[in-house]
mmCIF file of C-alpha atoms in Angstrom:
data_model
loop_
_atom_site.group_PDB
_atom_site.id
_atom_site.type_symbol
_atom_site.label_atom_id
_atom_site.label_comp_id
_atom_site.label_asym_id
_atom_site.label_seq_id
_atom_site.Cartn_x
_atom_site.Cartn_y
_atom_site.Cartn_z
ATOM 1 C CA MET A 1 0.000 0.000 0.000
ATOM 2 C CA SER A 2 2.867 2.360 0.711
ATOM 3 C CA CYS A 3 4.080 1.781 -2.868
ATOM 4 C CA VAL A 4 0.705 2.702 -4.222
ATOM 5 C CA GLY A 5 0.613 5.767 -2.088
ATOM 6 C CA GLN A 6 4.013 6.841 -3.279
ATOM 7 C CA GLN A 7 3.055 6.335 -6.948
ATOM 8 C CA LEU A 8 -0.059 8.492 -6.496
ATOM 9 C CA ASN A 9 1.967 11.008 -4.506
ATOM 10 C CA LEU A 10 -0.522 10.872 -1.699
ATOM 11 C CA ARG A 11 0.123 11.485 1.910
ATOM 12 C CA CYS A 12 -2.526 10.233 4.224
ATOM 13 C CA PHE A 13 -2.907 8.536 7.560
ATOM 14 C CA PHE A 14 -4.478 5.181 7.455
ATOM 15 C CA PRO A 15 -6.214 3.415 10.261
ATOM 16 C CA SER A 16 -4.273 0.774 11.993
ATOM 17 C CA SER A 17 -6.290 -2.065 10.607
ATOM 18 C CA SER A 18 -5.045 -3.032 7.124
ATOM 19 C CA SER A 19 -8.408 -4.399 5.953
ATOM 20 C CA SER A 20 -10.174 -1.180 6.898
ATOM 21 C CA CYS A 21 -7.533 0.763 5.057
ATOM 22 C CA CYS A 22 -8.078 -1.152 1.824
ATOM 23 C CA TRP A 23 -11.826 -0.707 1.971
ATOM 24 C CA TRP A 24 -11.601 2.999 2.488
ATOM 25 C CA TRP A 25 -9.168 3.471 -0.355
ATOM 26 C CA SER A 26 -11.078 1.385 -2.818
ATOM 27 C CA SER A 27 -14.360 3.032 -2.015
ATOM 28 C CA ASN A 28 -12.960 6.504 -2.264
ATOM 29 C CA LEU A 29 -11.294 5.829 -5.678
ATOM 30 C CA THR A 30 -14.487 4.389 -7.118
ATOM 31 C CA LYS A 31 -16.411 7.490 -6.139
ATOM 32 C CA LYS A 32 -13.854 9.679 -7.849
ATOM 33 C CA ARG A 33 -14.049 7.660 -11.073
ATOM 34 C CA VAL A 34 -17.853 7.829 -11.176
ATOM 35 C CA SER A 35 -17.773 11.537 -10.539
ATOM 36 C CA PHE A 36 -15.209 12.032 -13.359
ATOM 37 C CA SER A 37 -17.362 10.054 -15.846
ATOM 38 C CA ILE A 38 -20.450 12.067 -15.021
ATOM 39 C CA VAL A 39 -18.596 15.330 -15.582
ATOM 40 C CA ASN A 40 -17.295 14.118 -18.945
ATOM 41 C CA SER A 41 -20.745 12.949 -20.093
ATOM 42 C CA VAL A 42 -22.290 16.287 -19.197
ATOM 43 C CA ALA A 43 -19.591 18.128 -21.172
ATOM 44 C CA ILE A 44 -20.089 15.976 -24.304
ATOM 45 C CA SER A 45 -23.853 16.361 -24.107
ATOM 46 C CA ASN A 46 -23.550 20.126 -23.900
ATOM 47 C CA ALA A 47 -21.226 20.236 -26.946
ATOM 48 C CA GLN A 48 -23.596 18.155 -29.075
ATOM 49 C CA THR A 49 -26.511 20.303 -28.079
ATOM 50 C CA GLN A 50 -24.625 23.440 -29.112
ATOM 51 C CA GLU A 51 -23.761 21.856 -32.495
ATOM 52 C CA ARG A 52 -27.380 20.933 -33.093
ATOM 53 C CA LEU A 53 -28.488 24.430 -32.266
ATOM 54 C CA LYS A 54 -25.988 25.864 -34.721
ATOM 55 C CA LEU A 55 -27.224 23.538 -37.498
ATOM 56 C CA LYS A 56 -30.853 24.387 -36.794
ATOM 57 C CA GLN A 57 -29.977 28.060 -37.008
ATOM 58 C CA LEU A 58 -28.220 27.523 -40.357
ATOM 59 C CA PHE A 59 -31.213 25.653 -41.767
ATOM 60 C CA ARG A 60 -33.540 28.339 -40.486
ATOM 61 C CA GLU A 61 -31.496 31.068 -42.180
ATOM 62 C CA ALA A 62 -31.262 29.087 -45.457
ATOM 63 C CA ASN A 63 -35.018 28.538 -45.491
ATOM 64 C CA GLN A 64 -35.573 32.229 -44.907
ATOM 65 C CA ARG A 65 -33.276 33.125 -47.844
ATOM 66 C CA CYS A 66 -35.157 30.707 -50.127
ATOM 67 C CA LEU A 67 -38.429 32.367 -49.221
ATOM 68 C CA ASN A 68 -37.214 35.962 -49.427
ATOM 69 C CA ASP A 69 -34.527 35.858 -52.163
ATOM 70 C CA PRO A 70 -34.220 32.450 -53.846
ATOM 71 C CA MET A 71 -31.583 33.644 -56.381
ATOM 72 C CA ASP A 72 -29.280 35.167 -53.753
ATOM 73 C CA GLY A 73 -25.792 33.764 -54.234
ATOM 74 C CA VAL A 74 -26.708 31.798 -57.411
ATOM 75 C CA SER A 75 -24.317 32.596 -60.266
ATOM 76 C CA PHE A 76 -26.437 30.874 -63.045
ATOM 77 C CA THR A 77 -29.434 33.187 -63.481
ATOM 78 C CA LEU A 78 -32.645 32.848 -65.495
ATOM 79 C CA GLN A 79 -31.120 35.101 -68.129
ATOM 80 C CA ASP A 80 -28.149 32.750 -68.381
ATOM 81 C CA PHE A 81 -30.566 29.848 -68.907
ATOM 82 C CA THR A 82 -32.379 31.704 -71.718
ATOM 83 C CA GLN A 83 -29.082 32.519 -73.404
ATOM 84 C CA ALA A 84 -28.069 28.869 -73.141
ATOM 85 C CA LEU A 85 -31.256 27.831 -74.964
ATOM 86 C CA ASP A 86 -30.517 30.396 -77.675
ATOM 87 C CA HIS A 87 -27.009 29.006 -77.957
ATOM 88 C CA TYR A 88 -28.366 25.562 -78.786
ATOM 89 C CA HIS A 89 -30.918 27.033 -81.259
ATOM 90 C CA PHE A 90 -33.966 25.274 -79.881
ATOM 91 C CA HIS A 91 -37.128 27.200 -80.667
ATOM 92 C CA SER A 92 -40.598 25.744 -80.537
ATOM 93 C CA GLN A 93 -42.275 28.247 -82.885
ATOM 94 C CA LEU A 94 -44.361 26.876 -85.744
ATOM 95 C CA GLY A 95 -42.381 26.517 -88.952
ATOM 96 C CA ASN A 96 -39.035 25.927 -87.235
ATOM 97 C CA LYS A 97 -36.971 22.816 -87.881
ATOM 98 C CA VAL A 98 -35.586 20.644 -85.093
ATOM 99 C CA ILE A 99 -33.415 17.556 -84.906
ATOM 100 C CA GLY A 100 -35.192 14.642 -83.238
ATOM 101 C CA THR A 101 -34.843 10.933 -82.519
ATOM 102 C CA VAL A 102 -37.754 8.503 -82.729
ATOM 103 C CA PHE A 103 -38.020 6.389 -79.574
ATOM 104 C CA CYS A 104 -41.498 4.876 -79.884
ATOM 105 C CA THR A 105 -43.982 4.103 -82.688
ATOM 106 C CA ASP A 106 -47.659 3.129 -82.753
ATOM 107 C CA ASP A 107 -50.474 2.694 -85.272
ATOM 108 C CA ASN A 108 -51.105 6.443 -85.412
ATOM 109 C CA GLY A 109 -47.574 7.815 -85.586
ATOM 110 C CA ALA A 110 -44.356 8.107 -83.583
ATOM 111 C CA LEU A 111 -43.019 9.798 -80.443
ATOM 112 C CA VAL A 112 -39.914 11.889 -81.019
ATOM 113 C CA GLU A 113 -37.349 13.181 -78.520
ATOM 114 C CA ILE A 114 -36.375 16.760 -79.438
ATOM 115 C CA ALA A 115 -34.808 17.972 -76.141
ATOM 116 C CA ALA A 116 -38.008 19.813 -75.199
ATOM 117 C CA LYS A 117 -39.929 19.662 -71.933
ATOM 118 C CA SER A 118 -42.084 16.874 -73.377
ATOM 119 C CA ALA A 119 -41.839 14.432 -76.268
ATOM 120 C CA ALA A 120 -43.107 15.604 -79.678
ATOM 121 C CA TYR A 121 -45.474 13.590 -81.883
ATOM 122 C CA LEU A 122 -45.246 12.702 -85.575
ATOM 123 C CA PRO A 123 -48.733 11.786 -86.925
ATOM 124 C CA LEU A 124 -48.974 9.008 -89.517
ATOM 125 C CA GLN A 125 -50.275 11.341 -92.225
ATOM 126 C CA GLU A 126 -47.253 13.615 -91.760
ATOM 127 C CA ALA A 127 -44.666 10.835 -91.918
ATOM 128 C CA CYS A 128 -44.421 10.430 -95.696
ATOM 129 C CA ILE A 129 -45.623 11.971 -98.956
ATOM 130 C CA HIS A 130 -46.592 8.458 -100.054
ATOM 131 C CA ARG A 131 -49.612 6.716 -98.549
ATOM 132 C CA VAL A 132 -48.511 4.305 -95.782
ATOM 133 C CA ASN A 133 -50.419 2.267 -93.199
ATOM 134 C CA HIS A 134 -47.687 2.452 -90.535
ATOM 135 C CA VAL A 135 -44.763 4.823 -90.027
ATOM 136 C CA GLU A 136 -42.317 1.913 -90.151
ATOM 137 C CA GLU A 137 -43.231 1.430 -93.829
ATOM 138 C CA ALA A 138 -41.531 4.788 -94.396
ATOM 139 C CA GLY A 139 -38.398 3.705 -92.485
ATOM 140 C CA ILE A 140 -39.382 5.495 -89.274
ATOM 141 C CA VAL A 141 -38.334 3.137 -86.475
ATOM 142 C CA PRO A 142 -36.975 3.647 -82.929
ATOM 143 C CA GLY A 143 -33.517 5.187 -83.177
ATOM 144 C CA PHE A 144 -34.285 6.955 -86.498
ATOM 145 C CA ARG A 145 -32.823 10.485 -86.294
ATOM 146 C CA THR A 146 -33.507 13.278 -88.745
ATOM 147 C CA GLU A 147 -34.757 16.848 -89.130
ATOM 148 C CA PHE A 148 -38.446 17.544 -88.449
ATOM 149 C CA LEU A 149 -40.663 20.573 -89.052
ATOM 150 C CA ILE A 150 -42.857 21.918 -86.219
ATOM 151 C CA ILE A 151 -46.392 22.279 -87.591
ATOM 152 C CA GLY A 152 -48.549 22.542 -84.454
ATOM 153 C CA GLU A 153 -48.983 22.124 -80.717
ATOM 154 C CA ASN A 154 -51.144 19.722 -78.737
ATOM 155 C CA GLU A 155 -52.764 21.897 -76.068
ATOM 156 C CA GLY A 156 -53.887 18.851 -74.103
ATOM 157 C CA ASN A 157 -50.389 17.830 -73.003
ATOM 158 C CA ASP A 158 -48.398 20.857 -74.198
ATOM 159 C CA SER A 159 -46.434 18.778 -76.738
ATOM 160 C CA LEU A 160 -45.365 19.706 -80.264
ATOM 161 C CA ILE A 161 -46.644 18.157 -83.518
ATOM 162 C CA LEU A 162 -44.017 17.397 -86.161
ATOM 163 C CA SER A 163 -43.973 16.657 -89.893
ATOM 164 C CA LEU A 164 -41.592 15.186 -92.490
ATOM 165 C CA ARG A 165 -43.729 15.866 -95.573
ATOM 166 C CA PRO A 166 -42.520 19.433 -96.374
ATOM 167 C CA MET A 167 -38.868 18.345 -96.510
ATOM 168 C CA GLN A 168 -39.776 15.316 -98.607
ATOM 169 C CA TYR A 169 -41.722 17.502 -101.029
ATOM 170 C CA GLY A 170 -38.672 19.727 -101.453
ATOM 171 C CA LEU A 171 -36.503 16.717 -102.266
ATOM 172 C CA ALA A 172 -39.135 15.395 -104.707
ATOM 173 C CA TRP A 173 -39.231 18.688 -106.633
ATOM 174 C CA GLU A 174 -35.445 18.730 -106.788
ATOM 175 C CA ARG A 175 -35.411 15.188 -108.153
ATOM 176 C CA CYS A 176 -38.005 16.053 -110.818
ATOM 177 C CA ARG A 177 -35.902 19.017 -111.952
ATOM 178 C CA GLN A 178 -32.891 16.743 -112.262
ATOM 179 C CA LEU A 179 -34.860 14.097 -114.179
ATOM 180 C CA GLN A 180 -36.100 16.773 -116.567
ATOM 181 C CA ALA A 181 -32.550 18.036 -117.105
ATOM 182 C CA ASP A 182 -31.378 14.468 -117.805
ATOM 183 C CA ASN A 183 -34.334 13.849 -120.171
ATOM 184 C CA VAL A 184 -35.210 10.649 -118.297
ATOM 185 C CA VAL A 185 -38.321 8.522 -118.902
ATOM 186 C CA VAL A 186 -40.210 7.820 -115.653
ATOM 187 C CA LYS A 187 -43.273 5.786 -114.729
ATOM 188 C CA GLY A 188 -46.379 7.590 -113.504
ATOM 189 C CA LYS A 189 -49.598 6.122 -112.135
ATOM 190 C CA VAL A 190 -52.872 7.688 -113.286
ATOM 191 C CA VAL A 191 -54.780 8.674 -110.128
ATOM 192 C CA GLY A 192 -57.397 11.019 -111.533
ATOM 193 C CA ALA A 193 -59.097 12.363 -114.641
ATOM 194 C CA LYS A 194 -59.706 16.010 -115.489
ATOM 195 C CA LYS A 195 -61.091 17.975 -118.355
ATOM 196 C CA GLY A 196 -58.296 18.058 -120.873
ATOM 197 C CA GLY A 197 -56.060 15.374 -119.359
ATOM 198 C CA VAL A 198 -55.224 13.011 -116.510
ATOM 199 C CA VAL A 199 -53.562 13.420 -113.103
ATOM 200 C CA VAL A 200 -50.541 11.187 -112.476
ATOM 201 C CA GLU A 201 -48.376 10.549 -109.424
ATOM 202 C CA VAL A 202 -44.633 10.830 -110.056
ATOM 203 C CA GLU A 203 -41.913 10.823 -107.357
ATOM 204 C CA GLY A 204 -44.624 11.412 -104.745
ATOM 205 C CA LEU A 205 -45.901 14.527 -106.554
ATOM 206 C CA ARG A 206 -49.033 14.974 -108.626
ATOM 207 C CA GLY A 207 -48.616 16.102 -112.210
ATOM 208 C CA PHE A 208 -50.825 16.723 -115.229
ATOM 209 C CA VAL A 209 -50.687 14.993 -118.616
ATOM 210 C CA PRO A 210 -52.801 16.706 -121.322
ATOM 211 C CA PHE A 211 -54.703 14.412 -123.661
ATOM 212 C CA SER A 212 -52.684 15.923 -126.502
ATOM 213 C CA GLN A 213 -49.580 14.412 -124.869
ATOM 214 C CA ILE A 214 -51.014 10.885 -124.530
ATOM 215 C CA SER A 215 -50.070 8.475 -127.331
ATOM 216 C CA THR A 216 -53.382 6.600 -127.224
ATOM 217 C CA LYS A 217 -56.890 7.952 -127.560
ATOM 218 C CA SER A 218 -58.162 6.367 -124.357
ATOM 219 C CA THR A 219 -60.435 8.338 -122.043
ATOM 220 C CA GLY A 220 -59.342 9.473 -118.606
ATOM 221 C CA GLU A 221 -61.554 6.885 -116.926
ATOM 222 C CA GLU A 222 -60.018 4.124 -119.054
ATOM 223 C CA LEU A 223 -56.521 5.143 -117.961
ATOM 224 C CA LEU A 224 -57.243 5.212 -114.203
ATOM 225 C CA GLU A 225 -54.836 3.094 -112.112
ATOM 226 C CA LYS A 226 -52.659 2.449 -115.169
ATOM 227 C CA GLU A 227 -48.940 3.268 -115.344
ATOM 228 C CA LEU A 228 -47.702 5.414 -118.213
ATOM 229 C CA PRO A 229 -44.154 6.107 -119.409
ATOM 230 C CA LEU A 230 -43.659 9.864 -119.066
ATOM 231 C CA LYS A 231 -41.209 12.659 -119.709
ATOM 232 C CA PHE A 232 -41.149 16.005 -117.905
ATOM 233 C CA VAL A 233 -42.284 19.033 -119.892
ATOM 234 C CA GLU A 234 -42.538 21.678 -117.152
ATOM 235 C CA VAL A 235 -41.319 21.559 -113.547
ATOM 236 C CA ASP A 236 -42.110 24.713 -111.535
ATOM 237 C CA GLU A 237 -42.104 24.297 -107.757
ATOM 238 C CA LYS A 238 -43.052 27.920 -107.054
ATOM 239 C CA GLN A 239 -46.201 27.641 -109.157
ATOM 240 C CA SER A 240 -46.783 24.005 -108.134
ATOM 241 C CA THR A 241 -46.846 23.139 -111.829
ATOM 242 C CA LEU A 242 -45.798 19.703 -113.034
ATOM 243 C CA VAL A 243 -46.626 18.879 -116.673
ATOM 244 C CA LEU A 244 -45.597 15.622 -118.336
ATOM 245 C CA SER A 245 -45.841 13.946 -121.738
ATOM 246 C CA ASN A 246 -46.593 10.327 -122.530
ATOM 247 C CA ARG A 247 -46.204 10.970 -126.250
ATOM 248 C CA LYS A 248 -42.578 12.085 -125.915
ATOM 249 C CA ALA A 249 -41.703 9.140 -123.686
ATOM 250 C CA VAL A 250 -43.220 6.614 -126.101
ATOM 251 C CA ALA A 251 -41.571 8.233 -129.116
ATOM 252 C CA ASP A 252 -38.148 8.221 -127.472
ATOM 253 C CA SER A 253 -38.505 4.581 -126.452
ATOM 254 C CA GLN A 254 -39.123 3.584 -130.074
ATOM 255 C CA PRO A 255 -36.378 3.350 -132.696
ATOM 256 C CA GLN A 256 -36.132 6.216 -135.150
ATOM 257 C CA LEU A 257 -38.795 5.768 -137.797
ATOM 258 C CA GLY A 258 -37.159 6.133 -141.165
ATOM 259 C CA ILE A 259 -38.673 8.475 -143.685
ATOM 260 C CA GLY A 260 -40.312 6.507 -146.484
ATOM 261 C CA SER A 261 -40.877 3.365 -144.408
ATOM 262 C CA VAL A 262 -44.316 1.725 -144.488
ATOM 263 C CA VAL A 263 -46.063 0.736 -141.234
ATOM 264 C CA ILE A 264 -49.470 -0.667 -140.330
ATOM 265 C CA GLY A 265 -51.672 1.505 -138.149
ATOM 266 C CA SER A 266 -55.122 1.715 -136.627
ATOM 267 C CA VAL A 267 -57.363 4.777 -136.886
ATOM 268 C CA GLN A 268 -57.930 6.074 -133.355
ATOM 269 C CA SER A 269 -59.932 9.233 -133.942
ATOM 270 C CA LEU A 270 -60.991 11.656 -136.643
ATOM 271 C CA LYS A 271 -60.657 15.423 -136.649
ATOM 272 C CA PRO A 272 -61.566 18.001 -139.303
ATOM 273 C CA TYR A 273 -57.857 18.433 -140.042
ATOM 274 C CA GLY A 274 -56.938 14.729 -140.187
ATOM 275 C CA ALA A 275 -56.871 11.312 -138.541
ATOM 276 C CA PHE A 276 -54.818 10.092 -135.569
ATOM 277 C CA ILE A 277 -53.261 6.708 -136.301
ATOM 278 C CA ASP A 278 -51.790 4.377 -133.672
ATOM 279 C CA ILE A 279 -48.619 2.796 -135.065
ATOM 280 C CA GLY A 280 -47.225 0.420 -132.446
ATOM 281 C CA GLY A 281 -47.881 2.641 -129.430
ATOM 282 C CA ILE A 282 -47.011 5.896 -131.199
ATOM 283 C CA ASN A 283 -49.774 8.249 -132.242
ATOM 284 C CA GLY A 284 -49.174 9.701 -135.694
ATOM 285 C CA LEU A 285 -51.141 12.299 -137.630
ATOM 286 C CA LEU A 286 -52.438 11.599 -141.116
ATOM 287 C CA HIS A 287 -53.225 15.142 -142.209
ATOM 288 C CA VAL A 288 -56.241 15.587 -144.469
ATOM 289 C CA SER A 289 -53.932 16.936 -147.184
ATOM 290 C CA GLN A 290 -51.884 13.690 -147.053
ATOM 291 C CA ILE A 291 -54.804 11.273 -147.489
ATOM 292 C CA SER A 292 -55.072 11.547 -151.279
ATOM 293 C CA HIS A 293 -53.957 13.564 -154.265
ATOM 294 C CA ASP A 294 -57.638 14.343 -154.783
ATOM 295 C CA ARG A 295 -59.154 16.798 -152.353
ATOM 296 C CA VAL A 296 -60.907 15.260 -149.356
ATOM 297 C CA THR A 297 -63.774 17.443 -148.184
ATOM 298 C CA ASP A 298 -65.218 15.022 -145.629
ATOM 299 C CA ILE A 299 -62.660 12.767 -143.926
ATOM 300 C CA GLU A 300 -65.366 10.439 -142.619
ATOM 301 C CA THR A 301 -66.174 9.354 -146.186
ATOM 302 C CA VAL A 302 -62.665 7.883 -146.466
ATOM 303 C CA LEU A 303 -61.739 6.696 -142.947
ATOM 304 C CA GLN A 304 -63.520 5.465 -139.833
ATOM 305 C CA PRO A 305 -62.216 4.843 -136.260
ATOM 306 C CA GLY A 306 -60.918 1.283 -136.015
ATOM 307 C CA ASP A 307 -59.865 1.014 -139.690
ATOM 308 C CA ILE A 308 -56.570 -0.811 -140.267
ATOM 309 C CA LEU A 309 -54.426 0.700 -143.019
ATOM 310 C CA LYS A 310 -50.899 1.060 -144.307
ATOM 311 C CA VAL A 311 -49.261 4.464 -144.005
ATOM 312 C CA MET A 312 -45.876 5.874 -144.890
ATOM 313 C CA ILE A 313 -43.662 7.844 -142.487
ATOM 314 C CA LEU A 314 -43.113 11.396 -143.675
ATOM 315 C CA SER A 315 -41.356 12.720 -140.556
ATOM 316 C CA HIS A 316 -40.599 11.760 -136.964
ATOM 317 C CA ASP A 317 -39.880 14.552 -134.501
ATOM 318 C CA GLN A 318 -38.637 12.683 -131.397
ATOM 319 C CA GLU A 319 -38.104 15.870 -129.413
ATOM 320 C CA ARG A 320 -41.729 16.933 -129.768
ATOM 321 C CA GLY A 321 -43.125 13.403 -129.996
ATOM 322 C CA ARG A 322 -44.789 13.954 -133.367
ATOM 323 C CA VAL A 323 -45.039 11.614 -136.332
ATOM 324 C CA SER A 324 -46.405 12.721 -139.705
ATOM 325 C CA LEU A 325 -47.960 10.070 -141.971
ATOM 326 C CA SER A 326 -49.141 9.821 -145.562
ATOM 327 C CA THR A 327 -51.269 7.561 -147.741
ATOM 328 C CA LYS A 328 -51.157 10.079 -150.555
ATOM 329 C CA LYS A 329 -47.567 9.033 -151.433
ATOM 330 C CA LEU A 330 -48.704 5.402 -151.680
ATOM 331 C CA GLU A 331 -51.359 5.990 -154.377
ATOM 332 C CA PRO A 332 -50.498 4.314 -157.708
ATOM 333 C CA THR A 333 -52.659 6.946 -159.404
ATOM 334 C CA PRO A 334 -54.107 10.154 -157.902
ATOM 335 C CA GLY A 335 -57.398 9.556 -156.062
ATOM 336 C CA ASP A 336 -56.920 5.814 -155.488
ATOM 337 C CA MET A 337 -57.183 6.253 -151.722
ATOM 338 C CA ILE A 338 -60.727 7.525 -152.218
ATOM 339 C CA ARG A 339 -61.856 5.183 -155.010
ATOM 340 C CA ASN A 340 -59.827 2.005 -154.336
ATOM 341 C CA PRO A 341 -57.989 1.992 -150.968
ATOM 342 C CA LYS A 342 -57.385 -1.790 -151.230
ATOM 343 C CA LEU A 343 -55.160 -1.225 -154.254
ATOM 344 C CA VAL A 344 -53.239 1.443 -152.358
ATOM 345 C CA PHE A 345 -52.430 -0.995 -149.542
ATOM 346 C CA GLU A 346 -51.431 -3.732 -152.024
ATOM 347 C CA LYS A 347 -49.015 -1.403 -153.817
ATOM 348 C CA ALA A 348 -47.821 0.377 -150.631
ATOM 349 C CA GLU A 349 -44.290 -1.129 -150.436
ATOM 350 C CA GLU A 350 -43.742 -0.656 -154.184
ATOM 351 C CA MET A 351 -44.791 2.993 -154.075
ATOM 352 C CA ALA A 352 -42.742 3.602 -150.925
ATOM 353 C CA GLN A 353 -39.665 2.184 -152.664
ATOM 354 C CA THR A 354 -40.216 4.578 -155.541
ATOM 355 C CA PHE A 355 -40.513 7.451 -153.033
ATOM 356 C CA ARG A 356 -37.243 6.472 -151.311
ATOM 357 C CA GLN A 357 -35.477 6.327 -154.690
ATOM 358 C CA ARG A 358 -36.612 9.851 -155.434
ATOM 359 C CA ILE A 359 -35.222 10.941 -152.052
ATOM 360 C CA ALA A 360 -31.884 9.284 -152.842
ATOM 361 C CA GLU A 361 -31.758 11.021 -156.247
ATOM 362 C CA VAL A 362 -32.448 14.389 -154.647
ATOM 363 C CA GLU A 363 -29.676 13.798 -152.100
ATOM 364 C CA ALA A 364 -27.216 12.834 -154.839
ATOM 365 C CA MET A 365 -28.013 15.958 -156.818
ATOM 366 C CA ALA A 366 -27.601 18.088 -153.717
ATOM 367 C CA ARG A 367 -24.187 16.575 -152.988
ATOM 368 C CA ALA A 368 -23.084 17.161 -156.556
ATOM 369 C CA ASN A 369 -24.029 20.819 -156.285
ATOM 370 C CA MET A 370 -22.060 21.150 -153.062
ATOM 371 C CA LEU A 371 -18.791 19.464 -154.057
ATOM 372 C CA ASN A 372 -16.956 22.764 -153.896
ATOM 373 C CA SER A 373 -18.583 23.638 -150.610
ATOM 374 C CA SER A 374 -17.239 22.847 -147.136
ATOM 375 C CA VAL A 375 -20.553 21.141 -146.332
ATOM 376 C CA SER A 376 -20.563 17.388 -146.923
ATOM 377 C CA GLY A 377 -22.439 14.282 -145.823
ATOM 378 C CA LEU A 378 -25.903 15.618 -146.659
ATOM 379 C CA THR A 379 -28.732 13.551 -145.180
ATOM 380 C CA VAL A 380 -32.485 13.870 -145.090
ATOM 381 C CA SER A 381 -33.604 15.244 -141.720
ATOM 382 C CA SER A 382 -36.072 13.067 -139.833
ATOM 383 C CA ASP A 383 -38.485 15.935 -139.231
ATOM 384 C CA GLY A 384 -39.129 16.263 -142.996
ATOM 385 C CA SER A 385 -37.941 19.879 -143.273
ATOM 386 C CA TYR A 386 -35.574 19.095 -146.136
ATOM 387 C CA LEU A 387 -38.276 17.221 -148.065
ATOM 388 C CA ARG A 388 -40.536 20.225 -147.781
ATOM 389 C CA ARG A 389 -37.841 22.490 -149.173
ATOM 390 C CA VAL A 390 -37.349 20.309 -152.247
ATOM 391 C CA GLY A 391 -41.079 19.782 -152.722
ATOM 392 C CA LEU A 392 -41.279 16.030 -152.087
ATOM 393 C CA ILE A 393 -43.899 16.462 -149.371
#
């Protein structure tokens, strides 16, 4: 015990009894330890309470700032947010174009993500210039990304309505202009009949084909749902004018018809100035002056629709899709076409050969007269202009 007392640096008088001494010491030390623990616990509790009070005060002050001045201390203001939107060029006004990605399709259209507050919608009828039953038929599937045009707003859910048709129409007009420049023959489906012609669908656009530019004499109703070979005559996007010709397309698809050749044709229709003859898909004109050497006052007394006859090619203008015909040049004697057309058809090849020989003689004479000229290689033009100059037609 003395060693313990020395280590604690304590000086005290102990009772004489050793057992009593130990009890007193132990009891006294235990009391001191308990008292020390209580003091420490009180101190820690007070510190935690102070910390909690400080935090409550901070929260109270922050809540008050949010109520009184919510933008106090915020560097990114509402004006900064507006400028950021302008920087990324997103505007929801009607007529603006936006980039979007399709993420869902249904029977009526497609939902499109365009970085707006809600998804935009592409209706089925605005998905393609062609008629489709589902947007996926036009290649619009989830993940498809392209440029859309804003055409409206759905007030029910504050979402935008999009369209692809205007951009597709622009591309279709551009393609038609290029096809016209390249003089390409295209296929067009007859979708309607009008006074003076038929309406066809070409490259997703609707164009007009006048009856004068159709190689057959079919009615508009007879041509409905049929496909015609066509060439572009006029392409004007600003005026929404698209005019095409079936006659030019058919003429260009046929080999060049040689002047003086004999072909078999069918009378399609009669006019006061002549008869339209179908010669293998090409509509040629047998002018009233080319029917016979004798004057024909009433064409119906010589020809009727449906008649099959032999005619000779006088000219073939591929550019304008016109073919001029003659039976007059096939007459063995003047007036045979009126009095004895059967004889004309029997002698057609013989008379045509005589006509071609006359053409060859005229060409030879022309070359002889031009030997000293720089012009050589004279040929008869297919449009018949040279024959008119020399008086053969």
